[in-house]
Amino acid sequence: MNWEIVIGLEIHAQLSTQSKLFSGAPVSFGAEANTQTTLVDLGMPGALPVFNKEALRMAVMFGHAVNADIGMTSVFARKNYFYPDLPKGYQTSQMDDPIVGIGHLDVTLEDGTTKRVGITRAHLEEDAGKSLHEDFHGMSGIDLNRSSTPLLEIVSEPDIRSAKEAVAYVKMIHSIVTYLGICDGNMAEGSMRCDVNISLRPKGQEEFGTRTEIKNVNSFRFIEKAIHTEVERQADILEDGGKITQETRLYDPDKDETRSMRSKEDANDYRYFPCPDLLPVVLTQEYVDEIKASLPELPTQKAARFISEYKLSEYDAGVLSSSRPMADYFEKVNKSAGDTKLSANWVMGELSKLLNQNQLDINDSPVDANNLGLLLARIKDNTINGKTAKDILADMWNGEGSADEIIEKKGLKQVTDTGAIEAMIQEIIVANPAQVEQFRAAEADKQKKMMGFFMGQIMKASQGKANPGIVTPILMKLLKG
Amino acid sequence: MSLDKQDVQKIAHLARLALTEEDASQYQSSLSSVLELVEQMQSVDTDGIEPLSNPLEMTQRLRADEVTEENRREAFLANAPSTEAGLFLVPKVID
Amino acid sequence: MLEQNISSLVQKLRNKEITSVELTQSYLDKIKELNPSLNSYITVRSESALAAAQKADEAIQAGTAGPLAGIPIAHKDLFCTNGIKTTCASKMLNNFIPPYESTVTARLEQAGAIMLGKTNMDEFAMGSSNENSHYGLVKNPWNTDLVPGGSSGGSAVAVAAGMAVATTGTDTGGSIRQPASFCGITGLKPTYGRVSRFGMIAYASSLDQAGPMARSAEDCAHLMNAIAGFDPQDSTSAEVDTQDYLADLNKPLTGLKIGLPKEYFGEGLEQGVADAIREAVKEFEKLGASVIDISLPNLKLSIPAYYVIAPSEASSNLSRFDGVRYGHRCDEPKDLLDMYMRSRAEGFSKEVQKRIMVGTYALSEGYYDAYYLKAQRIRRLIKQDFVNALNEVDVIMGPVAPSTAFAIGSKTDDPVAMYLEDIYTLSVNLAGIPAMSVPAGFSNKMPVGLQIMGNYFAESKLLNIAHQFQQATDWHLQTPSMEKGA
């Protein structure tokens, strides 16, 4: 049977606030257990929540970024269930009246086509704590540092039709929230977590099949793998004439399989009702408009600008705009280098290579954008050649100073004096009569290849400082005699 | 509206209350009589009337995004029935 | 009976006629004498009270004393008190010592009041008789065979029997007014949002409100001056300016329009109570007020609406008592579910469990619209009744309860009969308006409370009206004899 895959995603993005959604406790990853908690986060008797202004602003920003209706009156509701990492016995979330309503996102796929994915809603909610499963005499430990951390849950329509589309969509959301500066996007630390809803239906059928929800898939790669695995599992069942059970499943990356999480099925009557400790959040049009006006340039807008303003290829523009720090870095390099193509190539090439090798984020690059730009400016004005520039970049990476300082210190200034170059070439011709003989006897197309030998000799003699652009025509002229 | 014992056990489970058989029959009658009392509401026509969840109908105030609390872990842990290494201990959590 | 007039005590303390240490000691002695029989205190804090009194005396001496410096009071045991056991009269919180302070108790401490201890109550404020306490029932000092009312029964008895100058209480469906009425004292439930709920252990968040219980309206005004006002820690706290609640007490009542709702004088009202209320209303006419018959047509619906809304909120509010971070945990739980189920079943009384289950049911899938939403719609009708009435009249008057204090044990087997006791008080909480109970005579030798209900944030007016009544009558000065064996 030919199956159509139907996917909807729920993405939890942790908002980059200083303090928690409902308390003045700090929000930071990796602190010692239960040291970032107040009586509100611990659900102590008599504790009351007060709503964080910044979380609201961030949610509205996101709403604008996905072309959504903003909930002018949104209401917090309690989702009631018992779990040790949920201190109050309910999660404060939003149900009927979320802060962000219906919207959509145009996702660029690998083949360059665009896919529109509907956004059902995005709502604010508090995170739960963590259960630590290492053994404490047969018991589990509860750390509530994460309790009440602000989350924006972004729910998509079931518009996605493949694992690749799903990944492209999640990447797009990832770049939007990081562009907006509302989430650090760190999936390894759980700042962004995905629940994937998957169902299959025979191609051409309108009705949806029964879906399963795969919880907490926490990397782009795992999203793709988990979808493949789950699709295969469902297809096997359906083709054997079986039925899919609607349930929550967990993806195990080690075994590359999904398995049922029965414990979560137990209490699915959440008894939602409006939280009586919080009041309706009512926005003014002025507030909403003000946020819209202050929205930064978003990834698709930036890519379009890179193409029109810098004449970059679609591919280069896409790569360079994929993250805001990368885009910002590129634009700064370009500004001091004064050469767009050179800047794009170096940021995507040499710099990215060094960052990858050292597992560094572009924000933590030891060479800042301005200095890289100044290095490239020296290529552009022929002070150095590309090969020397790579060596200089390595020195700059190691903290040996700016490009100009290193050029000066090591005497790397390119030789551009044609007289000096001509003298150098003459010497080499004299020293290698056999090769010259061969060259002169060869066909024109072979001569081109044989140039390499002489070029190597010249670079060796000039310690790499000879400008290839100047060397080539002179060499050709002298060789031909 | 009257409940049978199974209904009562189901509600008690949702509320995480362990009931003996005897408790369940007691609650069966007392809950049923409360629900009977509550049933009076159904005689009123409330079509078109908005639910009222807060008597003053005020709106939510916003808190500045500032860290205002210090770490007081030891004070909070002091009331817990079982703790270790700064954690609250509970019977094994199985996902 | 010890003196319980705050204005006069403040004067005597400032004039050094007495010291706070002496005053506090005399109240502690009274508690020692009467509490074993009345059981109005769960916790008595003799040492810390005397130490605080010592400090108050020094502050008075130094001229740095707050407005209530040296006045011994007590708190209902659901206000969290830093370092002091706070039980909510529940086995669940038998060992709970909060490391934080409620706004109400903090503000009273700030004003210089001395805390004698924590008073008994119906567990988690669920009850109208104070028979439902893990620490035993509380007795009415006017007749110890009778209940003191609830849920703030311990606070009412402490004032009525002279074991505190004044106390704090909370009122979710009548829990300040009904025990005040049964014990012959004055109590005020402020407008919802007037007094912060921070640090108050929640029963039903959209109904709960803290307020003062004292001998007189004037004493209530003294406490209101300390506790009322905006609190940024409570999202439902009203950003409405407070007043000096003592300032308007002496305003004349000429021209006051009093509404008497016919629904408050119908079937089920004890004759003696009705007579006392009618007499009180006549007294107001003498003071220059006029009386208008009004109607609050949806009054009867307040009982079903309340018994859906309050348990629904409670079922969620009480979920935090799970034996993980504080509170009772059962012995040797065999797994996580067993820990939840047994800890909660052992920690909560039957009445509390029943209300949790009612609320769980009302919120559950398939019933939410028919119960919870329906009740919230009716809530709007009830509020509208009051808004309409208060457009015509300044205040509404009626009885607090259909009868005077009833016999201990007489209603414990019939929960619905107990719930009907609250018919005159519940609607006030649903609407969120302020209301008082003021002593207004006796029926069957037991005190009768007059209820005065006013518009939102009209506490000052209510206190003025009650004070004028108390200038013209002496019902509020009557005290139980408390002879040995009474």
PDB file of N, CA and C in Angstrom, chain A residues 228-274:
ATOM      1  N   HIS A 228      11.208   8.252  10.732  1.00  0.00           N
ATOM      2  CA  HIS A 228      11.389   7.084   9.872  1.00  0.00           C
ATOM      3  C   HIS A 228      11.025   5.803  10.610  1.00  0.00           C
ATOM      4  N   THR A 229      11.548   5.684  11.824  1.00  0.00           N
ATOM      5  CA  THR A 229      11.316   4.481  12.605  1.00  0.00           C
ATOM      6  C   THR A 229       9.828   4.281  12.901  1.00  0.00           C
ATOM      7  N   GLU A 230       9.174   5.370  13.296  1.00  0.00           N
ATOM      8  CA  GLU A 230       7.775   5.259  13.680  1.00  0.00           C
ATOM      9  C   GLU A 230       6.891   4.999  12.455  1.00  0.00           C
ATOM     10  N   VAL A 231       7.242   5.633  11.334  1.00  0.00           N
ATOM     11  CA  VAL A 231       6.468   5.412  10.105  1.00  0.00           C
ATOM     12  C   VAL A 231       6.561   3.942   9.718  1.00  0.00           C
ATOM     13  N   GLU A 232       7.757   3.399   9.802  1.00  0.00           N
ATOM     14  CA  GLU A 232       7.959   2.000   9.469  1.00  0.00           C
ATOM     15  C   GLU A 232       7.129   1.097  10.375  1.00  0.00           C
ATOM     16  N   ARG A 233       7.169   1.416  11.676  1.00  0.00           N
ATOM     17  CA  ARG A 233       6.419   0.607  12.645  1.00  0.00           C
ATOM     18  C   ARG A 233       4.931   0.639  12.327  1.00  0.00           C
ATOM     19  N   GLN A 234       4.420   1.845  12.088  1.00  0.00           N
ATOM     20  CA  GLN A 234       2.988   1.972  11.816  1.00  0.00           C
ATOM     21  C   GLN A 234       2.611   1.269  10.511  1.00  0.00           C
ATOM     22  N   ALA A 235       3.463   1.444   9.497  1.00  0.00           N
ATOM     23  CA  ALA A 235       3.166   0.822   8.201  1.00  0.00           C
ATOM     24  C   ALA A 235       3.121  -0.700   8.345  1.00  0.00           C
ATOM     25  N   ASP A 236       4.068  -1.252   9.113  1.00  0.00           N
ATOM     26  CA  ASP A 236       4.090  -2.700   9.336  1.00  0.00           C
ATOM     27  C   ASP A 236       2.789  -3.178   9.951  1.00  0.00           C
ATOM     28  N   ILE A 237       2.345  -2.435  10.980  1.00  0.00           N
ATOM     29  CA  ILE A 237       1.106  -2.818  11.671  1.00  0.00           C
ATOM     30  C   ILE A 237      -0.074  -2.750  10.699  1.00  0.00           C
ATOM     31  N   LEU A 238      -0.154  -1.629   9.982  1.00  0.00           N
ATOM     32  CA  LEU A 238      -1.306  -1.431   9.096  1.00  0.00           C
ATOM     33  C   LEU A 238      -1.310  -2.460   7.961  1.00  0.00           C
ATOM     34  N   GLU A 239      -0.138  -2.762   7.458  1.00  0.00           N
ATOM     35  CA  GLU A 239      -0.092  -3.715   6.347  1.00  0.00           C
ATOM     36  C   GLU A 239      -0.413  -5.129   6.788  1.00  0.00           C
ATOM     37  N   ASP A 240      -0.196  -5.414   8.066  1.00  0.00           N
ATOM     38  CA  ASP A 240      -0.604  -6.713   8.612  1.00  0.00           C
ATOM     39  C   ASP A 240      -2.078  -6.700   9.003  1.00  0.00           C
ATOM     40  N   GLY A 241      -2.762  -5.626   8.678  1.00  0.00           N
ATOM     41  CA  GLY A 241      -4.188  -5.541   9.001  1.00  0.00           C
ATOM     42  C   GLY A 241      -4.450  -5.101  10.434  1.00  0.00           C
ATOM     43  N   GLY A 242      -3.413  -4.640  11.119  1.00  0.00           N
ATOM     44  CA  GLY A 242      -3.583  -4.236  12.518  1.00  0.00           C
ATOM     45  C   GLY A 242      -4.059  -2.804  12.662  1.00  0.00           C
ATOM     46  N   LYS A 243      -4.244  -2.405  13.917  1.00  0.00           N
ATOM     47  CA  LYS A 243      -4.695  -1.042  14.191  1.00  0.00           C
ATOM     48  C   LYS A 243      -3.652  -0.314  15.032  1.00  0.00           C
ATOM     49  N   ILE A 244      -3.537   0.986  14.804  1.00  0.00           N
ATOM     50  CA  ILE A 244      -2.611   1.801  15.589  1.00  0.00           C
ATOM     51  C   ILE A 244      -3.319   2.209  16.880  1.00  0.00           C
ATOM     52  N   THR A 245      -2.613   2.084  17.996  1.00  0.00           N
ATOM     53  CA  THR A 245      -3.169   2.544  19.266  1.00  0.00           C
ATOM     54  C   THR A 245      -2.775   4.002  19.448  1.00  0.00           C
ATOM     55  N   GLN A 246      -3.739   4.836  19.783  1.00  0.00           N
ATOM     56  CA  GLN A 246      -3.388   6.234  20.062  1.00  0.00           C
ATOM     57  C   GLN A 246      -2.682   6.270  21.407  1.00  0.00           C
ATOM     58  N   GLU A 247      -1.436   6.687  21.416  1.00  0.00           N
ATOM     59  CA  GLU A 247      -0.658   6.644  22.641  1.00  0.00           C
ATOM     60  C   GLU A 247       0.561   7.564  22.541  1.00  0.00           C
ATOM     61  N   THR A 248       1.197   7.743  23.681  1.00  0.00           N
ATOM     62  CA  THR A 248       2.432   8.505  23.740  1.00  0.00           C
ATOM     63  C   THR A 248       3.589   7.529  23.677  1.00  0.00           C
ATOM     64  N   ARG A 249       4.567   7.826  22.835  1.00  0.00           N
ATOM     65  CA  ARG A 249       5.716   6.933  22.706  1.00  0.00           C
ATOM     66  C   ARG A 249       7.012   7.714  22.924  1.00  0.00           C
ATOM     67  N   LEU A 250       8.044   6.954  23.223  1.00  0.00           N
ATOM     68  CA  LEU A 250       9.334   7.562  23.495  1.00  0.00           C
ATOM     69  C   LEU A 250      10.327   7.062  22.445  1.00  0.00           C
ATOM     70  N   TYR A 251      11.161   7.937  21.889  1.00  0.00           N
ATOM     71  CA  TYR A 251      12.162   7.508  20.919  1.00  0.00           C
ATOM     72  C   TYR A 251      13.465   7.204  21.648  1.00  0.00           C
ATOM     73  N   ASP A 252      13.981   6.004  21.396  1.00  0.00           N
ATOM     74  CA  ASP A 252      15.261   5.616  22.001  1.00  0.00           C
ATOM     75  C   ASP A 252      16.323   5.659  20.910  1.00  0.00           C
ATOM     76  N   PRO A 253      17.183   6.701  20.923  1.00  0.00           N
ATOM     77  CA  PRO A 253      18.156   6.850  19.837  1.00  0.00           C
ATOM     78  C   PRO A 253      19.188   5.720  19.820  1.00  0.00           C
ATOM     79  N   ASP A 254      19.467   5.119  20.978  1.00  0.00           N
ATOM     80  CA  ASP A 254      20.464   4.052  21.005  1.00  0.00           C
ATOM     81  C   ASP A 254      19.977   2.835  20.236  1.00  0.00           C
ATOM     82  N   LYS A 255      18.706   2.495  20.439  1.00  0.00           N
ATOM     83  CA  LYS A 255      18.160   1.317  19.756  1.00  0.00           C
ATOM     84  C   LYS A 255      17.455   1.705  18.461  1.00  0.00           C
ATOM     85  N   ASP A 256      17.357   3.001  18.188  1.00  0.00           N
ATOM     86  CA  ASP A 256      16.600   3.514  17.053  1.00  0.00           C
ATOM     87  C   ASP A 256      15.208   2.885  16.988  1.00  0.00           C
ATOM     88  N   GLU A 257      14.483   2.972  18.082  1.00  0.00           N
ATOM     89  CA  GLU A 257      13.101   2.477  18.102  1.00  0.00           C
ATOM     90  C   GLU A 257      12.240   3.388  18.976  1.00  0.00           C
ATOM     91  N   THR A 258      10.926   3.306  18.765  1.00  0.00           N
ATOM     92  CA  THR A 258      10.032   4.029  19.662  1.00  0.00           C
ATOM     93  C   THR A 258       9.333   3.000  20.532  1.00  0.00           C
ATOM     94  N   ARG A 259       9.040   3.417  21.793  1.00  0.00           N
ATOM     95  CA  ARG A 259       8.293   2.482  22.648  1.00  0.00           C
ATOM     96  C   ARG A 259       7.236   3.235  23.451  1.00  0.00           C
ATOM     97  N   SER A 260       6.218   2.473  23.798  1.00  0.00           N
ATOM     98  CA  SER A 260       5.060   3.050  24.474  1.00  0.00           C
ATOM     99  C   SER A 260       5.433   3.562  25.865  1.00  0.00           C
ATOM    100  N   MET A 261       4.884   4.751  26.245  1.00  0.00           N
ATOM    101  CA  MET A 261       5.092   5.262  27.611  1.00  0.00           C
ATOM    102  C   MET A 261       3.780   5.100  28.348  1.00  0.00           C
ATOM    103  N   ARG A 262       3.540   3.948  28.914  1.00  0.00           N
ATOM    104  CA  ARG A 262       2.228   3.674  29.508  1.00  0.00           C
ATOM    105  C   ARG A 262       1.933   4.572  30.697  1.00  0.00           C
ATOM    106  N   SER A 263       3.005   4.946  31.417  1.00  0.00           N
ATOM    107  CA  SER A 263       2.787   5.738  32.642  1.00  0.00           C
ATOM    108  C   SER A 263       2.076   7.044  32.337  1.00  0.00           C
ATOM    109  N   LYS A 264       2.287   7.590  31.138  1.00  0.00           N
ATOM    110  CA  LYS A 264       1.680   8.877  30.806  1.00  0.00           C
ATOM    111  C   LYS A 264       0.209   8.722  30.415  1.00  0.00           C
ATOM    112  N   GLU A 265      -0.217   7.480  30.168  1.00  0.00           N
ATOM    113  CA  GLU A 265      -1.571   7.265  29.686  1.00  0.00           C
ATOM    114  C   GLU A 265      -2.564   7.254  30.834  1.00  0.00           C
ATOM    115  N   ASP A 266      -2.034   7.062  32.017  1.00  0.00           N
ATOM    116  CA  ASP A 266      -2.863   6.785  33.170  1.00  0.00           C
ATOM    117  C   ASP A 266      -3.905   7.873  33.429  1.00  0.00           C
ATOM    118  N   ALA A 267      -3.450   9.119  33.523  1.00  0.00           N
ATOM    119  CA  ALA A 267      -4.385  10.166  33.920  1.00  0.00           C
ATOM    120  C   ALA A 267      -4.555  11.148  32.779  1.00  0.00           C
ATOM    121  N   ASN A 268      -5.407  10.844  31.859  1.00  0.00           N
ATOM    122  CA  ASN A 268      -5.537  11.799  30.766  1.00  0.00           C
ATOM    123  C   ASN A 268      -6.776  12.678  30.884  1.00  0.00           C
ATOM    124  N   ASP A 269      -7.418  12.642  32.037  1.00  0.00           N
ATOM    125  CA  ASP A 269      -8.508  13.585  32.271  1.00  0.00           C
ATOM    126  C   ASP A 269      -7.913  14.753  33.057  1.00  0.00           C
ATOM    127  N   TYR A 270      -7.453  15.786  32.326  1.00  0.00           N
ATOM    128  CA  TYR A 270      -6.661  16.842  32.950  1.00  0.00           C
ATOM    129  C   TYR A 270      -7.480  17.902  33.676  1.00  0.00           C
ATOM    130  N   ARG A 271      -8.783  17.821  33.540  1.00  0.00           N
ATOM    131  CA  ARG A 271      -9.674  18.741  34.270  1.00  0.00           C
ATOM    132  C   ARG A 271      -9.218  20.218  34.167  1.00  0.00           C
ATOM    133  N   TYR A 272      -8.993  20.643  32.961  1.00  0.00           N
ATOM    134  CA  TYR A 272      -8.624  22.050  32.715  1.00  0.00           C
ATOM    135  C   TYR A 272      -9.695  22.989  33.272  1.00  0.00           C
ATOM    136  N   PHE A 273      -9.289  24.047  33.914  1.00  0.00           N
ATOM    137  CA  PHE A 273     -10.209  25.143  34.251  1.00  0.00           C
ATOM    138  C   PHE A 273      -9.378  26.409  34.442  1.00  0.00           C
ATOM    139  N   PRO A 274      -9.998  27.590  34.285  1.00  0.00           N
ATOM    140  CA  PRO A 274      -9.223  28.838  34.368  1.00  0.00           C
ATOM    141  C   PRO A 274      -8.548  28.962  35.739  1.00  0.00           C
TER     142      PRO A 274
END
